Tab-separated table of C-alpha atoms in Angstrom:
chain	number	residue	atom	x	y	z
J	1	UNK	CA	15.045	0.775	8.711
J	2	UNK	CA	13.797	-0.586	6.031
J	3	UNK	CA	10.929	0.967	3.500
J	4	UNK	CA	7.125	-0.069	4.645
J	5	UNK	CA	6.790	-1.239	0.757
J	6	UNK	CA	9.579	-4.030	1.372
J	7	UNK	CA	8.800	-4.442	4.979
J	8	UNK	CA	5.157	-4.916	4.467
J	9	UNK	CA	5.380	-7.995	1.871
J	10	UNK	CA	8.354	-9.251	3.761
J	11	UNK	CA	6.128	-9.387	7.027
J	12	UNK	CA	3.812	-11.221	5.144
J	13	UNK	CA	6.294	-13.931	3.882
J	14	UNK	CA	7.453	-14.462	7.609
J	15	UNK	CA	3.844	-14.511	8.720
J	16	UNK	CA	2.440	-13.310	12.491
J	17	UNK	CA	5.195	-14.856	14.094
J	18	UNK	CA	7.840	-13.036	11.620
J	19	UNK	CA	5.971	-9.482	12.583
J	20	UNK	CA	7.044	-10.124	16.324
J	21	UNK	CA	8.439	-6.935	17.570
J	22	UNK	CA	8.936	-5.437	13.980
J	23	UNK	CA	5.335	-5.683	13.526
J	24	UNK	CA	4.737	-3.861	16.959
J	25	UNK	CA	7.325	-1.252	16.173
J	26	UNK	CA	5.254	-1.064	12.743
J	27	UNK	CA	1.611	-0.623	14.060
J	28	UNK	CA	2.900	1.840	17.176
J	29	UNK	CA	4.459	4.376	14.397
């Protein structure tokens, strides 16, 4: 997995329907 300080801006590039189930697997940790 990647780090949360790539992952974070990258989820922002792809936007709420990029998060998806990364987002989810993000916000349950």
């Amino acid at each position: 997995p990647l780090p949360e300080t790539l992952l974070g801006p990258f989820l922002k590039l792809l936007g709420p329907e990029g998060r998806g189930i990364t987002g989810q697997a993000l916000d349950s940790q």
